[in-house]
Structures are given as structure tokens and as C-alpha cells.
mmCIF file of C-alpha atoms in Angstrom:
data_model
loop_
_atom_site.group_PDB
_atom_site.id
_atom_site.type_symbol
_atom_site.label_atom_id
_atom_site.label_comp_id
_atom_site.label_asym_id
_atom_site.label_seq_id
_atom_site.Cartn_x
_atom_site.Cartn_y
_atom_site.Cartn_z
ATOM 1 C CA MET A 1 119.440 69.999 99.643
ATOM 2 C CA ARG A 2 119.936 66.334 100.453
ATOM 3 C CA ARG A 3 116.818 66.453 102.613
ATOM 4 C CA LEU A 4 114.693 67.174 99.565
ATOM 5 C CA GLY A 5 112.956 64.012 98.431
ATOM 6 C CA MET A 6 113.901 63.055 94.873
ATOM 7 C CA GLY A 7 111.641 60.988 92.670
ATOM 8 C CA ILE A 8 113.189 59.454 89.565
ATOM 9 C CA ILE A 9 111.132 58.691 86.463
ATOM 10 C CA GLY A 10 112.867 56.072 84.347
ATOM 11 C CA ALA A 11 114.574 52.987 85.767
ATOM 12 C CA GLY A 12 117.147 52.456 83.033
ATOM 13 C CA ARG A 13 120.907 52.635 83.475
ATOM 14 C CA VAL A 14 121.056 56.356 84.283
ATOM 15 C CA GLY A 15 118.011 56.441 86.550
ATOM 16 C CA LYS A 16 119.068 53.368 88.475
ATOM 17 C CA ALA A 17 122.639 54.617 88.880
ATOM 18 C CA LEU A 18 121.485 58.063 90.042
ATOM 19 C CA ALA A 19 119.110 56.567 92.591
ATOM 20 C CA VAL A 20 121.695 54.234 94.064
ATOM 21 C CA HIS A 21 124.702 56.531 94.175
ATOM 22 C CA LEU A 22 122.854 59.675 95.262
ATOM 23 C CA ALA A 23 121.292 57.626 98.061
ATOM 24 C CA ARG A 24 124.747 56.420 99.095
ATOM 25 C CA ALA A 25 125.885 60.059 99.110
ATOM 26 C CA GLY A 26 123.124 60.925 101.574
ATOM 27 C CA TRP A 27 120.328 62.130 99.296
ATOM 28 C CA ARG A 28 116.778 61.125 100.157
ATOM 29 C CA ILE A 29 115.331 59.188 97.229
ATOM 30 C CA SER A 30 111.552 59.082 97.526
ATOM 31 C CA GLY A 31 111.419 56.311 94.933
ATOM 32 C CA LEU A 32 111.501 55.361 91.263
ATOM 33 C CA PHE A 33 108.801 55.013 88.643
ATOM 34 C CA ASP A 34 108.883 53.324 85.257
ATOM 35 C CA ILE A 35 106.076 52.254 82.957
ATOM 36 C CA ASP A 36 107.733 48.843 83.155
ATOM 37 C CA ILE A 37 106.833 48.109 86.783
ATOM 38 C CA GLU A 38 109.051 45.022 86.965
ATOM 39 C CA LYS A 39 111.987 47.116 85.782
ATOM 40 C CA ALA A 40 111.297 49.768 88.429
ATOM 41 C CA GLU A 41 110.877 47.143 91.134
ATOM 42 C CA LEU A 42 114.168 45.487 90.199
ATOM 43 C CA ALA A 43 116.035 48.824 90.177
ATOM 44 C CA ALA A 44 114.467 49.905 93.467
ATOM 45 C CA LYS A 45 115.771 46.884 95.353
ATOM 46 C CA ALA A 46 119.035 48.774 95.761
ATOM 47 C CA VAL A 47 117.230 51.850 97.128
ATOM 48 C CA PRO A 48 115.538 51.438 100.539
ATOM 49 C CA THR A 49 112.575 53.654 99.625
ATOM 50 C CA GLY A 50 111.489 51.410 96.772
ATOM 51 C CA PHE A 51 109.357 52.268 93.732
ATOM 52 C CA PHE A 52 106.074 53.932 92.795
ATOM 53 C CA THR A 53 103.367 52.178 90.819
ATOM 54 C CA GLY A 54 102.090 55.450 89.352
ATOM 55 C CA ILE A 55 103.513 58.811 88.305
ATOM 56 C CA ASN A 56 100.876 60.654 90.344
ATOM 57 C CA GLU A 57 102.120 59.074 93.582
ATOM 58 C CA LEU A 58 105.708 60.064 92.773
ATOM 59 C CA ALA A 59 104.628 63.641 92.004
ATOM 60 C CA ARG A 60 102.839 63.937 95.363
ATOM 61 C CA ARG A 61 105.800 62.725 97.408
ATOM 62 C CA SER A 62 108.827 64.275 95.688
ATOM 63 C CA ASP A 63 110.412 67.711 96.086
ATOM 64 C CA ILE A 64 112.617 67.109 93.048
ATOM 65 C CA ILE A 65 111.610 65.092 89.993
ATOM 66 C CA PHE A 66 114.450 63.781 87.845
ATOM 67 C CA ILE A 67 113.346 62.436 84.442
ATOM 68 C CA THR A 68 115.787 59.881 83.040
ATOM 69 C CA VAL A 69 113.718 58.302 80.263
ATOM 70 C CA TYR A 70 114.802 58.206 76.595
ATOM 71 C CA ASP A 71 115.084 61.636 74.974
ATOM 72 C CA GLY A 72 112.032 61.048 72.798
ATOM 73 C CA GLU A 73 109.863 60.398 75.861
ATOM 74 C CA ILE A 74 110.807 63.440 77.968
ATOM 75 C CA ALA A 75 108.205 65.793 76.469
ATOM 76 C CA ARG A 76 105.472 63.193 76.976
ATOM 77 C CA VAL A 77 106.440 62.723 80.626
ATOM 78 C CA ALA A 78 106.445 66.500 81.165
ATOM 79 C CA GLU A 79 102.968 66.728 79.674
ATOM 80 C CA GLN A 80 101.791 63.894 81.919
ATOM 81 C CA LEU A 81 103.043 65.788 84.962
ATOM 82 C CA GLY A 82 101.127 68.841 83.796
ATOM 83 C CA GLU A 83 97.903 66.846 83.666
ATOM 84 C CA LEU A 84 98.102 65.803 87.329
ATOM 85 C CA ASN A 85 95.984 67.480 89.981
ATOM 86 C CA TYR A 86 98.920 68.018 92.321
ATOM 87 C CA VAL A 87 102.689 68.135 91.804
ATOM 88 C CA ARG A 88 104.631 68.755 94.981
ATOM 89 C CA ALA A 89 108.022 69.073 93.287
ATOM 90 C CA ARG A 90 109.544 72.542 93.065
ATOM 91 C CA PHE A 91 112.319 71.422 90.728
ATOM 92 C CA LEU A 92 112.119 69.406 87.510
ATOM 93 C CA PHE A 93 115.273 67.867 86.043
ATOM 94 C CA HIS A 94 116.055 65.756 83.013
ATOM 95 C CA ALA A 95 119.278 63.980 82.025
ATOM 96 C CA SER A 96 119.235 64.504 78.251
ATOM 97 C CA GLY A 97 122.398 65.739 76.593
ATOM 98 C CA ILE A 98 120.592 67.004 73.502
ATOM 99 C CA LEU A 99 117.307 68.520 74.728
ATOM 100 C CA PRO A 100 117.205 71.885 76.525
ATOM 101 C CA ALA A 101 115.886 72.176 80.052
ATOM 102 C CA LYS A 102 113.032 74.376 78.836
ATOM 103 C CA ILE A 103 111.308 71.360 77.285
ATOM 104 C CA LEU A 104 110.125 70.622 80.825
ATOM 105 C CA HIS A 105 108.010 73.785 80.674
ATOM 106 C CA LEU A 106 105.645 71.664 78.574
ATOM 107 C CA ALA A 107 104.342 70.546 81.939
ATOM 108 C CA GLY A 108 102.815 74.013 82.232
ATOM 109 C CA LEU A 109 103.962 74.214 85.838
ATOM 110 C CA ASP A 110 105.599 77.184 87.514
ATOM 111 C CA ARG A 111 108.683 75.218 88.510
ATOM 112 C CA ALA A 112 112.435 75.668 88.115
ATOM 113 C CA VAL A 113 113.693 73.348 85.361
ATOM 114 C CA TYR A 114 117.199 72.071 84.703
ATOM 115 C CA SER A 115 119.105 69.670 82.486
ATOM 116 C CA LEU A 116 122.015 67.719 83.991
ATOM 117 C CA HIS A 117 123.829 65.317 81.674
ATOM 118 C CA PRO A 118 126.754 63.027 82.564
ATOM 119 C CA PHE A 119 129.321 63.108 79.750
ATOM 120 C CA GLY A 120 130.132 59.427 79.744
ATOM 121 C CA GLY A 121 128.658 55.996 79.207
ATOM 122 C CA ILE A 122 126.876 54.187 82.031
ATOM 123 C CA PRO A 123 127.591 50.433 82.238
ATOM 124 C CA LEU A 124 124.963 47.712 82.317
ATOM 125 C CA ASN A 125 125.506 47.099 86.025
ATOM 126 C CA PRO A 126 126.184 50.504 87.606
ATOM 127 C CA LEU A 127 125.429 49.556 91.199
ATOM 128 C CA GLU A 128 128.671 48.367 92.795
ATOM 129 C CA LYS A 129 131.123 50.938 91.434
ATOM 130 C CA ASN A 130 130.102 54.585 91.062
ATOM 131 C CA PRO A 131 130.067 55.154 87.256
ATOM 132 C CA PHE A 132 129.769 58.931 87.691
ATOM 133 C CA LYS A 133 133.046 59.381 89.567
ATOM 134 C CA GLY A 134 135.402 61.549 87.540
ATOM 135 C CA LEU A 135 132.818 62.379 84.858
ATOM 136 C CA TYR A 136 131.992 65.865 83.646
ATOM 137 C CA PHE A 137 128.343 66.882 84.027
ATOM 138 C CA SER A 138 126.966 69.551 81.694
ATOM 139 C CA GLY A 139 124.139 71.666 83.052
ATOM 140 C CA GLU A 140 121.790 74.414 81.881
ATOM 141 C CA GLY A 141 118.416 75.753 82.902
ATOM 142 C CA ASP A 142 116.788 77.987 85.485
ATOM 143 C CA GLU A 143 119.181 79.610 87.941
ATOM 144 C CA PRO A 144 117.310 78.527 91.135
ATOM 145 C CA ALA A 145 117.936 74.871 90.243
ATOM 146 C CA LYS A 146 121.645 75.288 89.452
ATOM 147 C CA PRO A 147 122.917 74.880 93.057
ATOM 148 C CA ILE A 148 121.077 71.563 93.279
ATOM 149 C CA ALA A 149 122.681 70.389 90.036
ATOM 150 C CA GLU A 150 126.117 71.434 91.272
ATOM 151 C CA ARG A 151 125.624 69.659 94.601
ATOM 152 C CA MET A 152 124.426 66.464 92.933
ATOM 153 C CA THR A 153 127.432 66.518 90.623
ATOM 154 C CA SER A 154 129.834 67.046 93.508
ATOM 155 C CA ASP A 155 128.260 64.300 95.605
ATOM 156 C CA LEU A 156 128.488 61.892 92.670
ATOM 157 C CA GLY A 157 132.198 62.628 92.344
ATOM 158 C CA GLY A 158 131.864 64.536 89.079
ATOM 159 C CA GLU A 159 132.787 67.988 87.808
ATOM 160 C CA PHE A 160 130.071 70.474 86.835
ATOM 161 C CA ILE A 161 130.308 72.516 83.616
ATOM 162 C CA ALA A 162 127.693 75.037 82.474
ATOM 163 C CA ILE A 163 126.651 74.619 78.831
ATOM 164 C CA ASN A 164 124.892 76.894 76.342
ATOM 165 C CA SER A 165 121.447 75.413 75.714
ATOM 166 C CA ARG A 166 121.553 76.579 72.071
ATOM 167 C CA GLU A 167 124.622 74.431 71.372
ATOM 168 C CA LYS A 168 123.493 71.179 72.968
ATOM 169 C CA VAL A 169 123.074 69.379 69.644
ATOM 170 C CA SER A 170 126.746 69.981 68.804
ATOM 171 C CA TYR A 171 127.697 68.894 72.320
ATOM 172 C CA HIS A 172 125.694 65.683 72.015
ATOM 173 C CA LEU A 173 127.055 65.012 68.527
ATOM 174 C CA ALA A 174 130.540 65.244 70.015
ATOM 175 C CA ALA A 175 129.598 62.613 72.589
ATOM 176 C CA SER A 176 128.244 60.403 69.817
ATOM 177 C CA PHE A 177 131.452 60.663 67.796
ATOM 178 C CA ILE A 178 133.693 60.054 70.790
ATOM 179 C CA ALA A 179 131.764 57.215 72.434
ATOM 180 C CA ASN A 180 129.368 55.636 69.929
ATOM 181 C CA HIS A 181 131.216 55.939 66.616
ATOM 182 C CA LEU A 182 134.326 54.564 68.262
ATOM 183 C CA PHE A 183 132.483 51.242 68.363
ATOM 184 C CA ALA A 184 131.809 51.485 64.612
ATOM 185 C CA LEU A 185 135.542 51.893 64.027
ATOM 186 C CA LEU A 186 136.355 49.027 66.392
ATOM 187 C CA SER A 187 133.821 46.842 64.596
ATOM 188 C CA SER A 188 135.422 47.630 61.235
ATOM 189 C CA GLY A 189 138.879 46.998 62.649
ATOM 190 C CA GLU A 190 137.856 43.639 64.103
ATOM 191 C CA SER A 191 136.266 42.583 60.804
ATOM 192 C CA LEU A 192 139.405 43.457 58.854
ATOM 193 C CA LEU A 193 141.620 41.602 61.331
ATOM 194 C CA ARG A 194 139.312 38.620 60.887
ATOM 195 C CA ILE A 195 139.619 38.859 57.099
ATOM 196 C CA SER A 196 143.402 38.942 57.453
ATOM 197 C CA GLY A 197 143.220 35.476 59.000
ATOM 198 C CA LEU A 198 144.154 36.230 62.599
ATOM 199 C CA PRO A 199 142.953 33.807 65.315
ATOM 200 C CA GLU A 200 139.564 34.811 66.707
ATOM 201 C CA ASP A 201 140.761 34.809 70.310
ATOM 202 C CA ARG A 202 143.461 37.370 69.453
ATOM 203 C CA ILE A 203 141.296 39.875 67.599
ATOM 204 C CA GLN A 204 139.727 41.758 70.498
ATOM 205 C CA PRO A 205 142.959 41.919 72.554
ATOM 206 C CA MET A 206 144.841 43.286 69.537
ATOM 207 C CA ALA A 207 142.156 45.859 68.769
ATOM 208 C CA LEU A 208 142.001 46.906 72.411
ATOM 209 C CA LYS A 209 145.783 47.274 72.614
ATOM 210 C CA MET A 210 145.857 49.444 69.496
ATOM 211 C CA ALA A 211 142.946 51.624 70.639
ATOM 212 C CA THR A 212 144.422 52.027 74.125
ATOM 213 C CA SER A 213 147.783 53.008 72.651
ATOM 214 C CA ALA A 214 146.122 55.650 70.459
ATOM 215 C CA LEU A 215 144.152 57.065 73.396
ATOM 216 C CA ASP A 216 147.303 57.153 75.516
ATOM 217 C CA ASN A 217 148.998 59.199 72.783
ATOM 218 C CA TYR A 218 146.008 61.535 72.676
ATOM 219 C CA ARG A 219 146.091 61.948 76.445
ATOM 220 C CA LYS A 220 149.831 62.615 76.565
ATOM 221 C CA TYR A 221 150.395 64.623 73.391
ATOM 222 C CA GLY A 222 147.032 65.833 72.062
ATOM 223 C CA LEU A 223 145.514 65.456 68.599
ATOM 224 C CA ILE A 224 148.385 66.582 66.392
ATOM 225 C CA GLU A 225 151.455 65.254 68.172
ATOM 226 C CA GLY A 226 149.663 62.074 69.193
ATOM 227 C CA LEU A 227 148.589 61.116 65.666
ATOM 228 C CA THR A 228 150.446 58.327 63.865
ATOM 229 C CA GLY A 229 149.864 56.574 60.547
ATOM 230 C CA PRO A 230 149.969 57.271 56.798
ATOM 231 C CA VAL A 231 147.977 60.527 56.762
ATOM 232 C CA VAL A 232 150.286 62.425 59.106
ATOM 233 C CA ARG A 233 153.293 60.953 57.247
ATOM 234 C CA GLY A 234 151.892 61.949 53.861
ATOM 235 C CA ASP A 235 152.155 58.334 52.689
ATOM 236 C CA GLU A 236 149.827 58.484 49.675
ATOM 237 C CA LEU A 237 150.786 55.016 48.396
ATOM 238 C CA THR A 238 149.622 53.360 51.615
ATOM 239 C CA ILE A 239 146.438 55.442 51.646
ATOM 240 C CA ALA A 240 145.686 54.319 48.076
ATOM 241 C CA GLU A 241 146.189 50.672 49.054
ATOM 242 C CA HIS A 242 143.918 51.167 52.055
ATOM 243 C CA ILE A 243 141.192 52.596 49.821
ATOM 244 C CA ILE A 244 141.340 49.533 47.543
ATOM 245 C CA ALA A 245 141.028 47.178 50.526
ATOM 246 C CA ALA A 246 138.264 49.291 52.065
ATOM 247 C CA GLU A 247 136.343 49.212 48.771
ATOM 248 C CA LYS A 248 136.405 45.416 48.769
ATOM 249 C CA THR A 249 134.809 45.264 52.219
ATOM 250 C CA GLY A 250 132.257 48.054 51.729
ATOM 251 C CA ARG A 251 134.133 50.492 53.960
ATOM 252 C CA ARG A 252 135.569 52.939 51.441
ATOM 253 C CA LYS A 253 133.316 55.841 52.434
ATOM 254 C CA LEU A 254 134.076 55.264 56.106
ATOM 255 C CA TYR A 255 137.829 55.217 55.486
ATOM 256 C CA GLU A 256 137.798 58.231 53.175
ATOM 257 C CA ALA A 257 135.714 60.216 55.671
ATOM 258 C CA GLY A 258 138.374 59.544 58.291
ATOM 259 C CA VAL A 259 141.173 60.602 55.938
ATOM 260 C CA VAL A 260 139.340 63.827 55.068
ATOM 261 C CA GLU A 261 138.835 64.673 58.759
ATOM 262 C CA LEU A 262 142.473 63.950 59.619
ATOM 263 C CA ARG A 263 143.682 66.134 56.747
ATOM 264 C CA ARG A 264 141.337 68.911 57.841
ATOM 265 C CA MET A 265 142.714 68.644 61.364
ATOM 266 C CA LEU A 266 146.335 68.782 60.173
ATOM 267 C CA LEU A 267 145.649 71.665 57.781
ATOM 268 C CA SER A 268 143.922 73.645 60.511
ATOM 269 C CA GLU A 269 146.933 73.201 62.774
ATOM 270 C CA SER A 270 149.309 74.198 59.968
ATOM 271 C CA VAL A 271 147.342 77.381 59.280
ATOM 272 C CA LYS A 272 147.262 78.159 62.997
ATOM 273 C CA LYS A 273 151.041 77.830 63.213
ATOM 274 C CA GLN A 274 151.495 80.139 60.219
ATOM 275 C CA ILE A 275 149.243 82.747 61.818
ATOM 276 C CA ASP A 276 151.085 82.467 65.124
ATOM 277 C CA LYS A 277 154.400 82.797 63.294
ATOM 278 C CA GLY A 278 153.175 85.909 61.511
ATOM 279 C CA ASP A 279 152.211 87.500 64.821
ATOM 280 C CA GLU A 280 155.724 87.160 66.225
#
């Protein structure tokens, strides 16, 4: 599999990281292409084979094409591939966590298609340290392409998990809550610490310490046993005071949404325990 030449379309964080770390794992990267040629050239400096100046050249010289552009551009790229006179690639991949692999059939080519998505954020500079190591990769698509996806995942130091293509939106929403919305909560927390009059140079360290402590509890004890704070204690007075303060800073809806979700979580666990008790 590693002998198959892989062309990567999209020289952003994911595309650049895939090119570099698959090459280091022994895969043959035929090159990268991006509509921003300077971006592709810069990314390709870390890959000996360099970059392509046109998508047609990449299609002629690649056995595998991996599309790593933004989700909204994947269909357009697939259609562009379908308009070419010759596409050597037998396998078409994309890295979207929300779109199904079958969107690549828009190319109108009789090729095996597959979606392989790393469940984790890729840093701005992913070249020195392998950002894929230890990540889960979700995959779905045509069966002939699955062994390639599994081998790529293994060589990148990740763990492969098959996903139902019909449930990818829920899967991607989960990623958004866990990774992206966490920053919204951190932003709100920092702002409130600032309002409370704490020194600016202490705000991020304090927020980071609190968040790390919460994640450590989650890792060790899970959602229910790891939860602390007024909701799990049933401290309605504190919750009411929080709502007043949140209202003053325009964050009431955000706070109340969190309280509702925590109560739903605790209620669900309580019901589960009652059912389990009844089965004894």
C-alpha cells in the first residue's frame, strides 16, 4: 500500500500534516496541490516530492487522491476531478467528519471512495511532532478502500473506528461540542475572571488549571462521579445567584443551557439506576 503514490488536494493543517507524517511512515507522497500555490509550495517543502501547480497533473500521477479542503469545497473538487480527461487514482479519500464518502461519487468516476477523519484538533505547526499519534480515526465508505484507511491510521499512530455514514452529523456535532464549544466556555470564564478583578497574567493559568482539573475528574471517574459544583449538589441558591450574574454579562442563556444539560445528565443516570435496581 505504501508504494501507491498519494496526491493530496488541500495544503491546510490536515493536508500538510498528512503529507509529512505519512511520508515519514514510508508512504510515497506524489505531491500536494492547493489553489493557493504559495501555500502548497510552503507545505511541500517538508515533503521531498514537492507540489503540483494544477489538479490535472496530480490526478495523472497519483494512485490515491486524498482531499483535505474545507467541507464546503469537497463536492466542487470531486466535480473538477470528474471533468479531467484522465484520472489515474483508483481510490478517492476525503477527511471530512460530517460529509459521507459517497459525495466523492460526484466525480462520476468508477473509483472506490472513502472518508477518513481524525477525531482531534490539528495544531498550527503540525510538522515536528506527529499530531495524529493516539487519535481515533473514523472511517466509512467503499470496502475496497477500507484496508488503505486502516493502514494509514496505523502508520500515523492512531486507532481506526468504523462509523455509520448516516450518523456523521451527530458525530461531527459531538466533536464541535467537545473541542470548539469548550473554547466558548473558556472565553466566558476568562471574561468573568477579568470582571472579578483578577490580574490579567493570572487569568489564563487559573482557567487552564480549573479546566484541566475537570478533565482529570472526567478521565478518572466519568461524567457523573467526576462532576462537581452547584447542580450536582442541588444548590439552588448558588444557581440563582449565578443566573443573576450571567444576566448582567449577557451569558444567561449560555449558563442556563449548561444547567439544563447537567440536570438532564443527572436525571438520566438516576433513572438508569432505578431501572437497574428493579432488574435485580
